[in-house]
Amino acid sequence: MSGTRRRPSQRTISGSRAAGRRGASSTVSSRRWIDYPRADRAGGRRWLPSWRQMLASFLLCVGAVAAAIGYAYATITIPDPNPSTLLQNNVYYWSDGTVLATDGSVNRENVSLAQVPVGVQGDFIAAENATFYSDPGIDPQGIARAVVHMAEGGSVQSGSTITQQFVKNTYLDQSQTFSRKIKELLISAKIGASMSKQQILQGYLNTCYFGRQANGIEAAARVYYNLPVEKLNMSQGAFLAAAVNEPSLFQYADADPKARAQAQARWSWVLDRMVKTGKLTQAQRAQYAAAGFPVPRKWAPGSGLTGQTGYMVQLARAYAQQHDPAVTDSSLSRGGYQIHTTFDRKKTAELADAVAKVGAERLDPAHRAADRNVQAGAASVDPATGRILAVYGGPGYEQAHFSDNADTSGVPVGSTFKPVVLASALQYGAVLKPGTSPASVTPASKFNGDDGIQIKDRQGTYVTDDKDPTGFLHQHNDTTHRWGYISLRTAMEQSVNTPYVQLGEDVGYADVARTAKCLGLRSESLAAPSAGFYIGTSTPSAIRMAGAYATFAASGTQTTPYSVTKVTHDGTALPGFTAPAPVRALPAAVADNVTDVLRGVITRGTGAKAQALGRTAAGKTGTTDDYRSAWFIGYTHQLATSVVLFKEDPAHPQLQSLAGVGGLRKVFGGDIPTEIWTRYMHDALAGLPDLPFPAPASLGPGTDEPGVPSASPAPAPTKHVGRPGGRTTPTAAPRPGLPTPGSKCRTHKCR
C-alpha cells in the first residue's frame, strides 16, 4: 500500500456542484404553481413565456370570455318593447279604400307578415340579410367587421342582421355605444332562439323607419305610393328596402335629382341582389328595368286635417265611439284603428267647390260688411243606403273653424219642416172639428192662407203666442198678401205659413213629432210644442235633414245616415259596424205624395232656381224669423242634399240676420242655398240617368178646413216676378182671414 494520498477528480467535483444547482432549482420550481418569470432562464429571457404558457393563457381567456358571455346570456332578459313602438296612428279611408287621413303621434299601422307580398319580403332579405332564414340571429362576420371598424376609430356600427335591427328598433335605443351593441347581440341571440323567423321579420317590417315620418312598411307604402302594402310590387318594394338604408335622403327622391340618383342606384342594387339570391329571374329583372325606377309620389309634409278632412274625421271618430264602448279617446290616442268611411272623395270635392264658387260669386266680405261671418253647411246622403257621401262643415280647421256646420244642431230649419207636417197629416189625418175623429187630408185639402189669422187647437181654442202667453197668436206669412183658402200643395209651393201652422195644430204635436222621429230627426233637436214648431223652430243638423228628405226619395223607407262601414283594430274587425237596417217610416203612398208636392216647389214655387239642374227633382226652401237662416233641401231618386246658410260672429256666438247678405234686402232659401245645391247636384249626378219618381198613389177624397166655401174659386194663377229666392206673387187676392180685433200680434215668419 502506497503511502501517497489520491486527490479527487476536478470533473467529479464540478459535476457534483452542477447537479446540486439543478437539484436546488428543481426543488424551487416544484414549489411554484406558475413558473413565471421562468426560473430556468436568466436575464430578459426569464420574462418570455413558453408556448405551453401562452396556450394555457389563451385557453384561460377564451374560457373566461365564454363563461362571461354564458352568464350574461343566461341572466339577461328580453326587455319590454319600447312604448313608442306600440304606438300607431289611426287610418281613415275614403269609400273607395284610399286613405282619407291619419291621426296620432306616430305614423305607423302594423300589419301581419301575410299582408306583405312574398316578393317584397324578399327585397328586404336580399338587401339587409340574405342568410336571415339560416342564421341564428347574429352574424359573426358582421360583428368582426364592426369590431375592425371601431378599432380603426370609426363609430360603433349597428347590427347587420334583420334580427339585430328588429331588436334595436323594438327593445333598445338608437345610441351607438359599445354596451348597447353587446346588449343587442345578446338579446338578438335570445330572440333568435325564442321567436320564429316570421315573427321577427314581421316585427322588423313594422318598426323600420322609412323617412317621410313613416314608421313601418304599411305607412311607407301609403306615403310613398299611396297604396296598401298588399298592392306593392317587387320594384316598389326594392325602393322601400333601399329607403331603410338612407331614409333622410331617399324621402326626397320625388323631387331632388341627387336623392333620386342615389335612390335609383340602391334600388337597382337591391334588384340585382334579388337575382343573386334566386328570388328574381333575369327576365323579371329585365322587365323591372324596362319599366323604370318607381318614382314615389310627391310629398306634402304637414298637410294635416285641412279642408273638409277634419270634419269627416270628427264624424267618423264620433260614430265609432257611439257604436263600440271600447273605442274611447284614450284607445284612439294609442292608435291602431283602421276606420273605413262612407265619404265619397269626388262628391266631397264637388260640394266644397260649389260652396266656394257660389260664395265667390255672391259674397264680397272685403267691401260689404253684411257679407262677413257668413257660413255654410251642407250634407249629401244616398237615399237607398243612408250613407253620408259628402259634407261641408266650414272653411277648415286650418282657418280655426272647428265646429262642423254639417253636424251642428242649433240652426232653425224654417219651412223645410213643412213636409214633415204634411207627411204626418197624410198618414194620421187631422181633427178639423172639435170632438170629432181625425179626418183624412190630402195635398188638395184647402186651408186659410191669409196673413194674420188666428190659429185654433184641436179643442177649438185660440192658441196663445209662445212669445207672449198673455196674447193670442196672429200667425203671419212673409207678406200681407190675401191668399184666401188654398190647397196644401199651393201653400207648400209658395211657402205660405198659415195653412201649415193650422194643419199642424189639427194633426197635433205628438203625431208630428212622431213622424219627425220616424224620418230620423233626433228628439233633442225638436222644439217644444208651440205654433212655431210646425214651421221650423226645431234645429236638426244638415245631415239629419238630408236623411229625412232621403226617406221621401226612398218612398218612405228610412235608413239612419251613417259614416262608418267598418272598423278594425290591429287588423281585427270590431263588431257593431254593420250598416243600419232600412225601416218603413212612412207608407209609400204618403212619401210619394209628399215628393209630388215638393216637385211643384221647384217647377212653380219658391225653389225655381233648382230648375237649372235639368233633372227630375223635389225640394223645399226654408227661411226663419228675421232671416237668421236660409235652407234648401232637395233630392233626386239617387241623392238627397241639404244646404244651410247662416251668419255668426265668432266673438259673439249667436245667429245674426242675413239681411243685406249678397246685396239682398232679404235672403231666402230659394236664393244662395239653392244655387249651391244646384251647382253641386249638377256635378255629383253627372253621368247618371235622370230617373223618375214613383207616381203618387191616390189618397182618396180629402177634407178641407171648416169655413171653405162650397164653391170656392180656384186661386188666381201666379207668376214669378224676380223676387229673391224665386218666390212667386199671385196677381189676384182671394178671401181675407179672420183676425180677432184687439188681440196681440206676433210673427213666425218661416219660409
PDB file of C-alpha atoms in Angstrom, residues 34-256:
ATOM      1  CA  ILE A  34     -46.747  29.070 -12.274  1.00  0.00           C
ATOM      2  CA  ASP A  35     -43.131  29.184 -13.328  1.00  0.00           C
ATOM      3  CA  TYR A  36     -43.212  32.777 -14.352  1.00  0.00           C
ATOM      4  CA  PRO A  37     -40.879  34.568 -14.589  1.00  0.00           C
ATOM      5  CA  ARG A  38     -39.150  31.412 -15.700  1.00  0.00           C
ATOM      6  CA  ALA A  39     -36.599  30.205 -13.161  1.00  0.00           C
ATOM      7  CA  ASP A  40     -34.576  28.254 -15.690  1.00  0.00           C
ATOM      8  CA  ARG A  41     -33.868  31.308 -17.731  1.00  0.00           C
ATOM      9  CA  ALA A  42     -31.554  34.171 -16.991  1.00  0.00           C
ATOM     10  CA  GLY A  43     -31.817  37.872 -17.786  1.00  0.00           C
ATOM     11  CA  GLY A  44     -34.582  39.135 -20.039  1.00  0.00           C
ATOM     12  CA  ARG A  45     -35.324  35.620 -21.288  1.00  0.00           C
ATOM     13  CA  ARG A  46     -36.882  34.824 -17.932  1.00  0.00           C
ATOM     14  CA  TRP A  47     -39.884  37.049 -18.965  1.00  0.00           C
ATOM     15  CA  LEU A  48     -40.625  35.281 -22.232  1.00  0.00           C
ATOM     16  CA  PRO A  49     -43.478  32.769 -21.649  1.00  0.00           C
ATOM     17  CA  SER A  50     -43.215  29.288 -23.033  1.00  0.00           C
ATOM     18  CA  TRP A  51     -45.525  28.036 -25.716  1.00  0.00           C
ATOM     19  CA  ARG A  52     -47.287  25.983 -23.105  1.00  0.00           C
ATOM     20  CA  GLN A  53     -47.878  29.075 -21.000  1.00  0.00           C
ATOM     21  CA  MET A  54     -49.137  31.008 -23.997  1.00  0.00           C
ATOM     22  CA  LEU A  55     -51.577  28.248 -24.933  1.00  0.00           C
ATOM     23  CA  ALA A  56     -52.778  27.934 -21.380  1.00  0.00           C
ATOM     24  CA  SER A  57     -53.295  31.711 -21.120  1.00  0.00           C
ATOM     25  CA  PHE A  58     -55.242  31.777 -24.377  1.00  0.00           C
ATOM     26  CA  LEU A  59     -57.449  28.916 -23.329  1.00  0.00           C
ATOM     27  CA  LEU A  60     -57.981  30.559 -19.985  1.00  0.00           C
ATOM     28  CA  CYS A  61     -59.045  33.841 -21.621  1.00  0.00           C
ATOM     29  CA  VAL A  62     -61.345  32.066 -24.050  1.00  0.00           C
ATOM     30  CA  GLY A  63     -62.890  30.157 -21.213  1.00  0.00           C
ATOM     31  CA  ALA A  64     -63.337  33.296 -19.154  1.00  0.00           C
ATOM     32  CA  VAL A  65     -64.944  35.158 -22.041  1.00  0.00           C
ATOM     33  CA  ALA A  66     -67.163  32.193 -22.818  1.00  0.00           C
ATOM     34  CA  ALA A  67     -68.153  31.953 -19.200  1.00  0.00           C
ATOM     35  CA  ALA A  68     -68.900  35.668 -19.048  1.00  0.00           C
ATOM     36  CA  ILE A  69     -70.941  35.512 -22.234  1.00  0.00           C
ATOM     37  CA  GLY A  70     -72.729  32.419 -20.995  1.00  0.00           C
ATOM     38  CA  TYR A  71     -73.516  34.099 -17.709  1.00  0.00           C
ATOM     39  CA  ALA A  72     -74.680  37.276 -19.447  1.00  0.00           C
ATOM     40  CA  TYR A  73     -76.820  35.257 -21.876  1.00  0.00           C
ATOM     41  CA  ALA A  74     -78.323  33.258 -19.039  1.00  0.00           C
ATOM     42  CA  THR A  75     -79.101  36.264 -16.894  1.00  0.00           C
ATOM     43  CA  ILE A  76     -80.154  38.837 -19.480  1.00  0.00           C
ATOM     44  CA  THR A  77     -83.884  39.071 -20.137  1.00  0.00           C
ATOM     45  CA  ILE A  78     -85.729  40.322 -23.160  1.00  0.00           C
ATOM     46  CA  PRO A  79     -87.000  43.760 -22.095  1.00  0.00           C
ATOM     47  CA  ASP A  80     -90.459  45.090 -22.722  1.00  0.00           C
ATOM     48  CA  PRO A  81     -90.851  46.764 -26.110  1.00  0.00           C
ATOM     49  CA  ASN A  82     -90.234  50.487 -26.205  1.00  0.00           C
ATOM     50  CA  PRO A  83     -93.546  52.318 -25.651  1.00  0.00           C
ATOM     51  CA  SER A  84     -93.041  54.236 -28.883  1.00  0.00           C
ATOM     52  CA  THR A  85     -93.045  51.002 -30.897  1.00  0.00           C
ATOM     53  CA  LEU A  86     -96.506  50.185 -29.523  1.00  0.00           C
ATOM     54  CA  LEU A  87     -97.908  53.468 -30.773  1.00  0.00           C
ATOM     55  CA  GLN A  88     -99.665  53.528 -34.096  1.00  0.00           C
ATOM     56  CA  ASN A  89    -101.740  56.038 -35.964  1.00  0.00           C
ATOM     57  CA  ASN A  90    -105.390  55.709 -36.829  1.00  0.00           C
ATOM     58  CA  VAL A  91    -106.099  55.489 -40.543  1.00  0.00           C
ATOM     59  CA  TYR A  92    -109.335  56.747 -42.087  1.00  0.00           C
ATOM     60  CA  TYR A  93    -110.325  55.582 -45.546  1.00  0.00           C
ATOM     61  CA  TRP A  94    -112.498  57.033 -48.285  1.00  0.00           C
ATOM     62  CA  SER A  95    -115.300  54.826 -49.542  1.00  0.00           C
ATOM     63  CA  ASP A  96    -113.039  53.675 -52.400  1.00  0.00           C
ATOM     64  CA  GLY A  97    -110.427  52.336 -49.969  1.00  0.00           C
ATOM     65  CA  THR A  98    -107.842  55.065 -50.424  1.00  0.00           C
ATOM     66  CA  VAL A  99    -106.535  56.905 -47.372  1.00  0.00           C
ATOM     67  CA  LEU A 100    -108.618  59.880 -46.318  1.00  0.00           C
ATOM     68  CA  ALA A 101    -106.474  60.887 -43.337  1.00  0.00           C
ATOM     69  CA  THR A 102    -104.342  59.665 -40.478  1.00  0.00           C
ATOM     70  CA  ASP A 103    -104.089  60.959 -36.956  1.00  0.00           C
ATOM     71  CA  GLY A 104    -101.916  60.109 -33.991  1.00  0.00           C
ATOM     72  CA  SER A 105     -98.463  60.944 -32.689  1.00  0.00           C
ATOM     73  CA  VAL A 106     -96.740  58.163 -34.650  1.00  0.00           C
ATOM     74  CA  ASN A 107     -97.402  57.378 -38.302  1.00  0.00           C
ATOM     75  CA  ARG A 108     -97.480  53.601 -38.023  1.00  0.00           C
ATOM     76  CA  GLU A 109    -100.039  50.968 -38.915  1.00  0.00           C
ATOM     77  CA  ASN A 110     -98.943  47.459 -38.006  1.00  0.00           C
ATOM     78  CA  VAL A 111     -99.665  44.685 -40.490  1.00  0.00           C
ATOM     79  CA  SER A 112     -99.243  40.919 -40.437  1.00  0.00           C
ATOM     80  CA  LEU A 113     -96.498  39.289 -42.488  1.00  0.00           C
ATOM     81  CA  ALA A 114     -99.192  37.608 -44.593  1.00  0.00           C
ATOM     82  CA  GLN A 115    -100.234  41.053 -45.839  1.00  0.00           C
ATOM     83  CA  VAL A 116     -96.742  41.759 -47.196  1.00  0.00           C
ATOM     84  CA  PRO A 117     -96.233  40.237 -50.672  1.00  0.00           C
ATOM     85  CA  VAL A 118     -93.599  37.483 -50.679  1.00  0.00           C
ATOM     86  CA  GLY A 119     -91.590  39.347 -53.317  1.00  0.00           C
ATOM     87  CA  VAL A 120     -91.482  42.451 -51.155  1.00  0.00           C
ATOM     88  CA  GLN A 121     -90.311  40.369 -48.195  1.00  0.00           C
ATOM     89  CA  GLY A 122     -87.571  39.069 -50.476  1.00  0.00           C
ATOM     90  CA  ASP A 123     -86.488  42.633 -51.294  1.00  0.00           C
ATOM     91  CA  PHE A 124     -85.688  43.324 -47.652  1.00  0.00           C
ATOM     92  CA  ILE A 125     -83.997  39.984 -47.024  1.00  0.00           C
ATOM     93  CA  ALA A 126     -81.799  40.361 -50.111  1.00  0.00           C
ATOM     94  CA  ALA A 127     -80.861  43.920 -49.195  1.00  0.00           C
ATOM     95  CA  GLU A 128     -80.323  43.506 -45.464  1.00  0.00           C
ATOM     96  CA  ASN A 129     -79.670  39.873 -44.518  1.00  0.00           C
ATOM     97  CA  ALA A 130     -79.510  37.207 -47.227  1.00  0.00           C
ATOM     98  CA  THR A 131     -78.897  34.455 -44.637  1.00  0.00           C
ATOM     99  CA  PHE A 132     -81.832  35.522 -42.495  1.00  0.00           C
ATOM    100  CA  TYR A 133     -83.645  32.187 -42.582  1.00  0.00           C
ATOM    101  CA  SER A 134     -80.492  30.183 -41.738  1.00  0.00           C
ATOM    102  CA  ASP A 135     -78.538  32.360 -39.300  1.00  0.00           C
ATOM    103  CA  PRO A 136     -79.061  32.254 -35.501  1.00  0.00           C
ATOM    104  CA  GLY A 137     -79.942  35.935 -35.356  1.00  0.00           C
ATOM    105  CA  ILE A 138     -76.395  37.267 -35.286  1.00  0.00           C
ATOM    106  CA  ASP A 139     -73.750  37.403 -37.996  1.00  0.00           C
ATOM    107  CA  PRO A 140     -70.165  36.714 -36.789  1.00  0.00           C
ATOM    108  CA  GLN A 141     -68.686  38.213 -39.930  1.00  0.00           C
ATOM    109  CA  GLY A 142     -70.755  41.312 -39.442  1.00  0.00           C
ATOM    110  CA  ILE A 143     -69.590  41.519 -35.837  1.00  0.00           C
ATOM    111  CA  ALA A 144     -65.968  41.203 -36.949  1.00  0.00           C
ATOM    112  CA  ARG A 145     -66.465  43.989 -39.465  1.00  0.00           C
ATOM    113  CA  ALA A 146     -67.960  46.169 -36.741  1.00  0.00           C
ATOM    114  CA  VAL A 147     -65.042  45.468 -34.388  1.00  0.00           C
ATOM    115  CA  VAL A 148     -62.484  46.284 -37.084  1.00  0.00           C
ATOM    116  CA  HIS A 149     -64.373  49.458 -37.923  1.00  0.00           C
ATOM    117  CA  MET A 150     -64.358  50.522 -34.275  1.00  0.00           C
ATOM    118  CA  ALA A 151     -60.647  49.633 -33.914  1.00  0.00           C
ATOM    119  CA  GLU A 152     -59.923  51.920 -36.834  1.00  0.00           C
ATOM    120  CA  GLY A 153     -61.561  54.780 -34.963  1.00  0.00           C
ATOM    121  CA  GLY A 154     -64.961  54.640 -36.633  1.00  0.00           C
ATOM    122  CA  SER A 155     -68.312  54.795 -34.888  1.00  0.00           C
ATOM    123  CA  VAL A 156     -69.968  51.733 -33.442  1.00  0.00           C
ATOM    124  CA  GLN A 157     -71.797  50.051 -36.295  1.00  0.00           C
ATOM    125  CA  SER A 158     -75.376  48.856 -35.982  1.00  0.00           C
ATOM    126  CA  GLY A 159     -76.358  45.206 -36.214  1.00  0.00           C
ATOM    127  CA  SER A 160     -76.254  43.785 -39.700  1.00  0.00           C
ATOM    128  CA  THR A 161     -78.874  41.069 -39.385  1.00  0.00           C
ATOM    129  CA  ILE A 162     -82.583  41.667 -39.605  1.00  0.00           C
ATOM    130  CA  THR A 163     -82.927  40.185 -36.112  1.00  0.00           C
ATOM    131  CA  GLN A 164     -80.430  42.660 -34.682  1.00  0.00           C
ATOM    132  CA  GLN A 165     -82.172  45.587 -36.368  1.00  0.00           C
ATOM    133  CA  PHE A 166     -85.517  44.366 -35.052  1.00  0.00           C
ATOM    134  CA  VAL A 167     -84.048  44.215 -31.534  1.00  0.00           C
ATOM    135  CA  LYS A 168     -82.536  47.693 -31.854  1.00  0.00           C
ATOM    136  CA  ASN A 169     -85.801  49.167 -33.154  1.00  0.00           C
ATOM    137  CA  THR A 170     -88.099  47.423 -30.686  1.00  0.00           C
ATOM    138  CA  TYR A 171     -86.231  46.909 -27.416  1.00  0.00           C
ATOM    139  CA  LEU A 172     -83.269  49.289 -27.335  1.00  0.00           C
ATOM    140  CA  ASP A 173     -82.456  52.858 -28.225  1.00  0.00           C
ATOM    141  CA  GLN A 174     -80.575  54.176 -31.228  1.00  0.00           C
ATOM    142  CA  SER A 175     -77.388  55.139 -29.363  1.00  0.00           C
ATOM    143  CA  GLN A 176     -74.089  53.984 -30.897  1.00  0.00           C
ATOM    144  CA  THR A 177     -72.244  52.687 -27.815  1.00  0.00           C
ATOM    145  CA  PHE A 178     -70.295  49.505 -27.079  1.00  0.00           C
ATOM    146  CA  SER A 179     -72.550  48.492 -24.180  1.00  0.00           C
ATOM    147  CA  ARG A 180     -75.660  48.947 -26.287  1.00  0.00           C
ATOM    148  CA  LYS A 181     -74.049  46.822 -29.006  1.00  0.00           C
ATOM    149  CA  ILE A 182     -73.323  43.990 -26.554  1.00  0.00           C
ATOM    150  CA  LYS A 183     -76.912  44.099 -25.323  1.00  0.00           C
ATOM    151  CA  GLU A 184     -78.131  43.998 -28.888  1.00  0.00           C
ATOM    152  CA  LEU A 185     -76.077  40.862 -29.643  1.00  0.00           C
ATOM    153  CA  LEU A 186     -77.180  39.014 -26.528  1.00  0.00           C
ATOM    154  CA  ILE A 187     -80.881  39.877 -26.936  1.00  0.00           C
ATOM    155  CA  SER A 188     -80.696  39.049 -30.643  1.00  0.00           C
ATOM    156  CA  ALA A 189     -79.366  35.593 -29.821  1.00  0.00           C
ATOM    157  CA  LYS A 190     -82.219  35.056 -27.359  1.00  0.00           C
ATOM    158  CA  ILE A 191     -84.812  36.425 -29.773  1.00  0.00           C
ATOM    159  CA  GLY A 192     -83.443  34.151 -32.496  1.00  0.00           C
ATOM    160  CA  ALA A 193     -83.928  31.161 -30.225  1.00  0.00           C
ATOM    161  CA  SER A 194     -87.359  32.095 -28.868  1.00  0.00           C
ATOM    162  CA  MET A 195     -89.222  33.676 -31.792  1.00  0.00           C
ATOM    163  CA  SER A 196     -89.967  32.338 -35.244  1.00  0.00           C
ATOM    164  CA  LYS A 197     -88.351  33.933 -38.267  1.00  0.00           C
ATOM    165  CA  GLN A 198     -91.804  35.024 -39.435  1.00  0.00           C
ATOM    166  CA  GLN A 199     -92.425  36.864 -36.161  1.00  0.00           C
ATOM    167  CA  ILE A 200     -89.040  38.559 -36.351  1.00  0.00           C
ATOM    168  CA  LEU A 201     -89.478  39.637 -39.977  1.00  0.00           C
ATOM    169  CA  GLN A 202     -92.979  40.952 -39.246  1.00  0.00           C
ATOM    170  CA  GLY A 203     -91.716  42.945 -36.278  1.00  0.00           C
ATOM    171  CA  TYR A 204     -88.809  44.293 -38.295  1.00  0.00           C
ATOM    172  CA  LEU A 205     -91.028  45.475 -41.159  1.00  0.00           C
ATOM    173  CA  ASN A 206     -93.415  47.164 -38.718  1.00  0.00           C
ATOM    174  CA  THR A 207     -90.683  49.036 -36.848  1.00  0.00           C
ATOM    175  CA  CYS A 208     -88.354  50.226 -39.621  1.00  0.00           C
ATOM    176  CA  TYR A 209     -88.221  53.949 -40.249  1.00  0.00           C
ATOM    177  CA  PHE A 210     -88.603  54.836 -43.932  1.00  0.00           C
ATOM    178  CA  GLY A 211     -88.483  58.629 -43.921  1.00  0.00           C
ATOM    179  CA  ARG A 212     -91.434  60.943 -44.559  1.00  0.00           C
ATOM    180  CA  GLN A 213     -92.475  60.319 -40.921  1.00  0.00           C
ATOM    181  CA  ALA A 214     -93.451  56.766 -41.918  1.00  0.00           C
ATOM    182  CA  ASN A 215     -92.817  54.054 -39.331  1.00  0.00           C
ATOM    183  CA  GLY A 216     -93.402  50.577 -40.662  1.00  0.00           C
ATOM    184  CA  ILE A 217     -93.968  49.255 -44.130  1.00  0.00           C
ATOM    185  CA  GLU A 218     -97.708  49.984 -44.307  1.00  0.00           C
ATOM    186  CA  ALA A 219     -97.217  53.678 -43.558  1.00  0.00           C
ATOM    187  CA  ALA A 220     -94.328  53.726 -46.039  1.00  0.00           C
ATOM    188  CA  ALA A 221     -96.426  52.139 -48.785  1.00  0.00           C
ATOM    189  CA  ARG A 222     -99.086  54.795 -48.242  1.00  0.00           C
ATOM    190  CA  VAL A 223     -96.794  57.803 -48.060  1.00  0.00           C
ATOM    191  CA  TYR A 224     -94.561  56.827 -50.982  1.00  0.00           C
ATOM    192  CA  TYR A 225     -97.012  55.131 -53.359  1.00  0.00           C
ATOM    193  CA  ASN A 226    -100.495  55.762 -51.915  1.00  0.00           C
ATOM    194  CA  LEU A 227    -101.068  52.006 -51.845  1.00  0.00           C
ATOM    195  CA  PRO A 228    -101.782  49.475 -49.127  1.00  0.00           C
ATOM    196  CA  VAL A 229     -98.819  47.164 -48.613  1.00  0.00           C
ATOM    197  CA  GLU A 230    -100.745  44.280 -50.192  1.00  0.00           C
ATOM    198  CA  LYS A 231    -100.630  46.045 -53.553  1.00  0.00           C
ATOM    199  CA  LEU A 232     -96.901  46.804 -53.664  1.00  0.00           C
ATOM    200  CA  ASN A 233     -94.945  45.162 -56.444  1.00  0.00           C
ATOM    201  CA  MET A 234     -91.382  43.904 -56.169  1.00  0.00           C
ATOM    202  CA  SER A 235     -89.936  47.018 -57.785  1.00  0.00           C
ATOM    203  CA  GLN A 236     -91.664  49.349 -55.326  1.00  0.00           C
ATOM    204  CA  GLY A 237     -90.598  47.036 -52.513  1.00  0.00           C
ATOM    205  CA  ALA A 238     -86.996  47.328 -53.681  1.00  0.00           C
ATOM    206  CA  PHE A 239     -87.191  51.105 -53.323  1.00  0.00           C
ATOM    207  CA  LEU A 240     -88.594  50.822 -49.799  1.00  0.00           C
ATOM    208  CA  ALA A 241     -85.844  48.336 -48.896  1.00  0.00           C
ATOM    209  CA  ALA A 242     -83.383  50.914 -50.184  1.00  0.00           C
ATOM    210  CA  ALA A 243     -85.067  53.726 -48.234  1.00  0.00           C
ATOM    211  CA  VAL A 244     -84.382  51.968 -44.930  1.00  0.00           C
ATOM    212  CA  ASN A 245     -80.668  52.444 -45.658  1.00  0.00           C
ATOM    213  CA  GLU A 246     -80.848  56.246 -46.027  1.00  0.00           C
ATOM    214  CA  PRO A 247     -84.363  57.456 -45.189  1.00  0.00           C
ATOM    215  CA  SER A 248     -83.385  61.079 -44.617  1.00  0.00           C
ATOM    216  CA  LEU A 249     -82.119  61.312 -48.199  1.00  0.00           C
ATOM    217  CA  PHE A 250     -84.362  58.950 -50.142  1.00  0.00           C
ATOM    218  CA  GLN A 251     -87.556  60.593 -48.846  1.00  0.00           C
ATOM    219  CA  TYR A 252     -86.849  63.374 -51.353  1.00  0.00           C
ATOM    220  CA  ALA A 253     -86.448  61.040 -54.331  1.00  0.00           C
ATOM    221  CA  ASP A 254     -89.588  62.504 -55.892  1.00  0.00           C
ATOM    222  CA  ALA A 255     -88.033  65.946 -56.402  1.00  0.00           C
ATOM    223  CA  ASP A 256     -84.317  66.102 -55.549  1.00  0.00           C
TER     224      ASP A 256
END
